[in-house]
Amino acid sequence: MMVVLICTTVATFDEREQTMTRRWGIMGTGIIAHAFAEAIRAEGGSVVAVSSATPARAQRFAAAHGIPVAASPHGDLLRHRDVEVVYIATTNERHHLDAHACIAAGVPALVEKPFALHAPAARAVLEAASTAGLFVAEAMWTRLQPATQRLHAELASGVIGEPTAFQASFGVVLNSDPSRRWRSAALGGGALLDLGVYPATLAHDLLGPASRVQATGQLADTGVDLNVAVVAEHERGSATWRCSFIEASGVWATVAGADGHIWIGEPFHHAPSLTVHQRDQPVRHLPIDGHELGYRYEVREVHRCLDAGLLESPTLAHADTLAVLEMLDEIGAQLGVLRPKLAPVTS
């Protein structure tokens, strides 16, 4: 399977009215949405509306964060003209639908990972945003973390030679109740989309797009993947990684070249440190300042892009989002993972 890398051009908005404080709406009221609301405030933004499929949940979230508008269903949030940009933190199967709703309403959006359940759905969102002249991005916070930035700088210095190998694990044991979201095919559950997207993304970013993928795994009775192991050939090397809801295999990663390797401290997707093992040199342990700021880097990047009039973040590039989803689609197909059919988009 050849992963198709679609090139896009970073474009600019027409002139828009700028404000000192960006006014956000949040779709979804889960754990990450709570943390993101705090990150928005910490970065000088404000949350002016929140939505949930359940009115009571929207009201509780609004009360907890001092948000003036609690909307239900999600589409009602977009009727509030104070909302300048939306963070989409709904369940996985809704991501592309809610992104289309934002685009139809003329509102930029940051879409929680996975950007969509399938690459074709993601491509349709990106094409719609481009046509509408609106900013949209996947909330892949790992790309913006200071540890990731430092990792790229270390690799660029040639400290381990050309990176040619990547290994990673993202294994955490979650509740086995089949009614939970991560066990539900209808809600886009499974370890691959929730956890595997992180090693898949880092492998892509370090070694280029994948050209061949082989996967093995274990499926739940509900048809979602519980345990996945991947071997992939990339443009500049090879990657082996696994993700699991049933194995406590850790959240670690390492990248290697001819002259050494770099260990990315756990959890690798927002690492507190790097450890550089260079051939014939003392080991260097690099603590990472600022890793505790979490989602603030995403908020900061969205504000920067909107202020600059960008339709696309260079760090959260559309082509990379699509390439990773192409790879996840292939892995899911090899395993026979059950995915819901794409719901029709209505404006």
Coordinates of C-alpha atoms in Angstrom, one line a residue:
M1 CA 0.0 0.0 0.0
M2 CA 1.4 3.3 -1.0
V3 CA 0.4 6.2 1.3
V4 CA -0.6 9.1 -0.8
L5 CA 0.9 12.4 0.3
I6 CA -1.3 15.2 -0.9
C7 CA 0.5 18.6 -1.1
T8 CA -1.4 21.7 0.0
T9 CA -0.4 25.3 0.0
V10 CA -0.6 27.4 3.1
A11 CA -3.0 30.2 2.1
T12 CA -4.3 33.2 3.9
F13 CA -7.7 34.5 4.8
D14 CA -9.3 37.5 3.3
E15 CA -8.9 40.4 5.8
R16 CA -10.8 39.6 8.9
E17 CA -11.6 41.7 12.0
Q18 CA -9.1 40.8 14.7
T19 CA -9.8 41.0 18.4
M20 CA -7.5 40.9 21.4
T21 CA -9.2 37.9 22.9
R22 CA -10.1 34.9 20.7
R23 CA -13.6 33.7 21.5
W24 CA -13.9 29.9 21.4
G25 CA -16.7 27.4 21.4
I26 CA -16.2 23.9 22.5
M27 CA -18.1 20.9 21.1
G28 CA -18.0 18.1 23.6
T29 CA -17.7 17.9 27.4
G30 CA -15.3 15.0 28.0
I31 CA -12.1 15.1 30.1
I32 CA -9.9 16.6 27.4
A33 CA -12.5 19.3 26.8
H34 CA -12.2 20.4 30.4
A35 CA -8.4 20.6 30.1
F36 CA -8.7 22.5 26.8
A37 CA -11.0 25.1 28.3
E38 CA -8.4 25.8 31.0
A39 CA -5.7 26.0 28.3
I40 CA -7.7 28.5 26.3
R41 CA -8.0 30.8 29.3
A42 CA -4.3 30.4 30.1
E43 CA -3.4 31.5 26.6
G44 CA -5.6 34.7 26.8
G45 CA -8.7 33.3 25.0
S46 CA -12.2 32.9 26.3
V47 CA -14.7 30.2 26.0
V48 CA -18.1 31.7 25.2
A49 CA -20.1 28.6 24.4
V50 CA -20.1 24.9 25.0
S51 CA -22.3 22.1 23.5
S52 CA -23.2 18.6 24.3
A53 CA -25.7 16.1 22.9
T54 CA -27.1 16.1 26.4
P55 CA -28.4 19.5 27.7
A56 CA -27.5 18.7 31.4
R57 CA -23.9 17.9 30.5
A58 CA -23.5 21.2 28.6
Q59 CA -25.0 23.1 31.6
R60 CA -22.7 21.4 34.1
F61 CA -19.6 22.1 31.9
A62 CA -20.6 25.7 31.5
A63 CA -21.1 26.1 35.2
A64 CA -17.8 24.6 36.0
H65 CA -15.9 26.9 33.6
G66 CA -18.0 30.1 33.8
I67 CA -19.2 29.8 30.2
P68 CA -22.2 31.9 29.3
V69 CA -23.8 29.7 26.7
A70 CA -24.6 25.9 27.1
A71 CA -26.0 24.6 23.8
S72 CA -27.6 21.3 22.8
P73 CA -27.5 19.7 20.3
H74 CA -24.0 20.6 19.0
G75 CA -25.2 22.5 16.0
D76 CA -26.9 25.1 18.2
L77 CA -23.5 26.3 19.4
L78 CA -22.8 27.7 15.9
R79 CA -25.8 29.9 16.1
H80 CA -24.0 32.1 18.6
R81 CA -22.2 34.7 16.6
D82 CA -19.7 35.4 19.4
V83 CA -18.0 32.1 18.6
E84 CA -14.9 32.8 16.5
V85 CA -13.3 29.4 16.5
V86 CA -14.4 25.9 17.6
Y87 CA -12.6 23.1 19.3
I88 CA -14.2 19.8 18.4
A89 CA -13.9 17.3 21.2
T90 CA -16.9 15.1 20.4
T91 CA -16.8 11.3 20.0
N92 CA -14.6 10.1 17.1
E93 CA -17.4 9.3 14.7
R94 CA -18.7 12.9 14.9
H95 CA -15.4 14.7 14.2
H96 CA -15.8 15.1 10.4
L97 CA -19.5 15.9 10.7
D98 CA -19.0 18.6 13.3
A99 CA -16.1 20.0 11.2
H100 CA -18.4 20.2 8.2
A101 CA -21.0 22.0 10.4
C102 CA -18.3 24.6 11.4
I103 CA -17.3 25.1 7.8
A104 CA -20.9 25.6 6.7
A105 CA -21.3 28.2 9.4
G106 CA -18.1 30.0 8.4
V107 CA -16.2 29.2 11.6
P108 CA -12.6 27.9 11.8
A109 CA -12.1 24.6 13.7
L110 CA -9.5 22.6 15.6
V111 CA -10.6 19.0 15.3
E112 CA -9.5 16.5 18.0
K113 CA -7.6 13.5 16.8
P114 CA -8.5 11.3 14.9
F115 CA -9.4 14.1 12.4
A116 CA -11.9 11.6 10.9
L117 CA -12.5 7.8 10.9
H118 CA -11.3 7.4 7.4
A119 CA -8.9 9.3 5.1
P120 CA -11.7 10.1 2.5
A121 CA -13.8 11.8 5.2
A122 CA -10.8 13.8 6.2
R123 CA -10.0 14.8 2.6
A124 CA -13.6 16.0 2.2
V125 CA -13.4 18.2 5.3
L126 CA -10.1 19.7 4.1
E127 CA -11.4 20.4 0.6
A128 CA -14.5 22.1 2.0
A129 CA -12.4 24.2 4.3
S130 CA -10.1 25.2 1.4
T131 CA -13.1 26.1 -0.7
A132 CA -14.6 28.2 2.1
G133 CA -11.3 29.9 2.9
L134 CA -11.3 28.7 6.5
F135 CA -8.6 27.5 8.9
V136 CA -8.9 23.9 10.0
A137 CA -6.4 21.6 11.7
E138 CA -6.1 18.3 13.6
A139 CA -5.4 18.7 17.3
M140 CA -2.3 16.5 17.2
W141 CA -0.6 18.1 20.2
T142 CA 2.5 15.9 20.0
R143 CA 3.7 17.9 17.0
L144 CA 3.7 21.1 19.1
Q145 CA 5.2 19.7 22.3
P146 CA 8.6 21.2 23.3
A147 CA 10.1 17.6 23.5
T148 CA 9.1 17.0 19.9
Q149 CA 10.6 20.3 18.8
R150 CA 13.9 19.5 20.7
L151 CA 13.9 16.0 19.1
H152 CA 13.8 17.5 15.6
A153 CA 16.6 19.9 16.5
E154 CA 18.8 17.1 17.9
L155 CA 18.2 15.0 14.8
A156 CA 18.9 17.9 12.5
S157 CA 22.3 18.4 14.3
G158 CA 23.3 14.9 13.1
V159 CA 24.0 13.6 16.6
I160 CA 22.8 10.1 15.8
G161 CA 23.4 10.2 12.1
E162 CA 20.5 10.0 9.7
P163 CA 17.5 8.6 11.6
T164 CA 16.5 5.3 10.0
A165 CA 14.6 3.3 12.6
F166 CA 11.7 4.1 15.0
Q167 CA 10.2 1.9 17.7
A168 CA 7.3 2.8 20.0
S169 CA 4.6 1.4 22.2
F170 CA 1.3 3.0 23.5
G171 CA -0.3 0.4 25.7
V172 CA -2.7 1.2 28.5
V173 CA -5.4 -1.1 30.1
L174 CA -8.8 0.4 29.9
N175 CA -12.2 -0.7 31.2
S176 CA -13.4 -3.7 29.4
D177 CA -17.1 -2.8 29.5
P178 CA -18.3 -3.2 25.9
S179 CA -20.6 -0.2 26.4
R180 CA -17.7 2.2 26.8
R181 CA -16.8 4.5 23.9
W182 CA -13.4 2.9 23.1
R183 CA -15.1 -0.5 22.7
S184 CA -17.8 0.8 20.4
A185 CA -17.5 0.4 16.6
A186 CA -20.4 2.8 16.1
L187 CA -18.5 5.5 18.1
G188 CA -15.2 5.0 16.2
G189 CA -13.5 3.1 19.1
G190 CA -10.5 1.0 19.1
A191 CA -6.8 1.3 20.1
L192 CA -5.7 2.3 16.6
L193 CA -7.6 5.5 16.3
D194 CA -7.3 6.6 20.0
L195 CA -3.7 5.4 20.7
G196 CA -2.0 4.2 17.5
V197 CA -2.4 7.6 15.9
Y198 CA 0.4 8.8 18.1
P199 CA 3.2 6.4 17.1
A200 CA 1.9 6.4 13.5
T201 CA 2.2 10.2 13.4
L202 CA 5.7 10.3 14.9
A203 CA 7.0 7.6 12.6
H204 CA 5.6 9.6 9.6
D205 CA 7.1 12.8 10.8
L206 CA 10.6 11.3 11.5
L207 CA 10.9 8.9 8.6
G208 CA 8.5 10.2 5.9
P209 CA 5.4 8.6 4.5
A210 CA 4.9 4.9 4.7
S211 CA 5.2 2.8 1.5
R212 CA 4.4 -0.6 3.0
V213 CA 2.6 -1.7 6.1
Q214 CA 2.0 -5.0 7.8
A215 CA -0.2 -5.4 10.8
T216 CA -1.4 -8.1 13.2
G217 CA -3.8 -7.6 16.1
Q218 CA -6.7 -8.7 18.3
L219 CA -10.3 -7.6 17.9
A220 CA -13.0 -7.3 20.5
D221 CA -16.4 -8.9 20.0
T222 CA -17.7 -5.5 19.1
G223 CA -15.4 -5.5 16.0
V224 CA -12.9 -2.8 17.2
D225 CA -9.2 -3.4 17.6
L226 CA -7.9 -4.0 21.2
N227 CA -4.3 -4.8 20.4
V228 CA -2.3 -3.9 17.2
A229 CA 1.3 -4.5 16.2
V230 CA 2.7 -2.7 13.1
V231 CA 5.8 -3.1 10.9
A232 CA 6.1 -0.3 8.3
E233 CA 8.5 0.7 5.6
H234 CA 8.9 4.5 5.3
E235 CA 10.5 6.8 2.8
R236 CA 13.7 7.1 5.0
G237 CA 13.6 4.0 7.2
S238 CA 11.5 1.5 9.0
A239 CA 9.2 1.6 12.0
T240 CA 7.8 -1.0 14.4
W241 CA 5.2 0.0 16.9
R242 CA 2.2 -1.3 18.8
C243 CA -0.9 0.1 20.6
S244 CA -3.2 -1.7 23.0
F245 CA -6.1 -1.3 25.4
I246 CA -5.4 -4.6 27.1
E247 CA -1.6 -4.5 27.6
A248 CA 0.3 -2.2 30.0
S249 CA 3.2 -2.1 27.6
G250 CA 4.1 1.5 28.4
V251 CA 4.1 4.8 26.4
W252 CA 7.6 5.0 25.1
A253 CA 9.4 5.6 21.8
T254 CA 13.0 5.7 20.4
V255 CA 14.6 6.7 17.2
A256 CA 17.9 5.4 16.0
G257 CA 20.6 6.0 13.4
A258 CA 24.1 4.7 12.6
D259 CA 25.7 6.8 15.4
G260 CA 23.2 6.3 18.2
H261 CA 19.7 6.6 19.4
I262 CA 17.4 9.0 21.3
W263 CA 15.0 7.7 23.9
I264 CA 11.8 9.8 24.2
G265 CA 10.8 9.9 27.9
E266 CA 7.4 8.4 28.9
P267 CA 4.8 9.4 27.9
F268 CA 6.4 10.0 24.5
H269 CA 3.5 12.0 23.1
H270 CA 4.2 14.8 25.6
A271 CA 7.5 13.8 26.9
P272 CA 9.2 15.3 30.0
S273 CA 12.7 14.5 28.7
L274 CA 14.9 13.1 26.0
T275 CA 18.0 10.8 26.5
V276 CA 20.6 10.9 23.8
H277 CA 22.8 7.9 23.4
Q278 CA 25.6 8.9 21.0
R279 CA 28.2 6.4 20.0
D280 CA 31.5 6.8 21.9
Q281 CA 30.0 9.8 23.8
P282 CA 28.6 10.2 27.3
V283 CA 24.9 9.8 27.6
R284 CA 23.0 13.1 27.7
H285 CA 19.8 13.5 29.6
L286 CA 17.8 16.5 28.5
P287 CA 14.9 17.6 30.8
I288 CA 12.2 19.4 28.8
D289 CA 10.9 22.7 30.2
G290 CA 7.3 23.5 29.5
H291 CA 6.0 20.0 28.9
E292 CA 3.5 20.5 31.7
L293 CA 1.7 23.3 29.7
G294 CA -0.1 20.5 27.7
Y295 CA -2.8 21.7 25.4
R296 CA -1.7 25.4 25.6
Y297 CA 0.6 24.8 22.7
E298 CA -2.3 23.9 20.4
V299 CA -4.3 27.0 21.6
R300 CA -1.2 29.1 21.0
E301 CA -0.7 27.7 17.5
V302 CA -4.4 28.3 16.5
H303 CA -4.2 31.9 17.8
R304 CA -1.0 32.4 15.8
C305 CA -2.4 31.0 12.6
L306 CA -5.7 33.0 12.9
D307 CA -3.7 36.2 13.7
A308 CA -1.5 35.6 10.7
G309 CA -4.5 34.8 8.4
L310 CA -3.3 31.2 7.7
L311 CA -5.7 28.6 6.4
E312 CA -3.3 25.8 7.5
S313 CA -0.7 25.4 10.3
P314 CA 2.7 24.4 8.9
T315 CA 3.2 22.2 11.9
L316 CA -0.2 20.6 11.7
A317 CA -0.1 20.2 8.0
H318 CA -3.1 18.8 6.1
A319 CA -0.9 16.5 4.0
D320 CA 0.5 14.9 7.1
T321 CA -3.0 14.4 8.6
L322 CA -4.1 12.7 5.4
A323 CA -1.0 10.5 5.1
V324 CA -1.3 9.2 8.6
L325 CA -5.0 8.4 8.2
E326 CA -4.2 6.6 4.9
M327 CA -1.8 4.4 6.9
L328 CA -4.4 3.8 9.7
D329 CA -7.0 2.9 7.0
E330 CA -4.7 0.2 5.6
I331 CA -3.9 -1.2 9.0
G332 CA -7.6 -1.3 9.9
A333 CA -8.4 -3.0 6.6
Q334 CA -5.7 -5.7 7.2
L335 CA -7.1 -6.5 10.6
G336 CA -10.8 -6.4 9.6
V337 CA -11.6 -3.6 12.0
L338 CA -15.2 -2.7 12.0
R339 CA -15.8 1.0 11.2
P340 CA -19.2 2.7 10.9
K341 CA -20.2 3.8 7.4
L342 CA -19.6 7.5 6.7
A343 CA -22.8 9.4 7.6
P344 CA -24.0 11.8 5.0
V345 CA -23.0 15.4 5.5
T346 CA -25.8 17.8 5.7
S347 CA -25.4 21.6 5.8

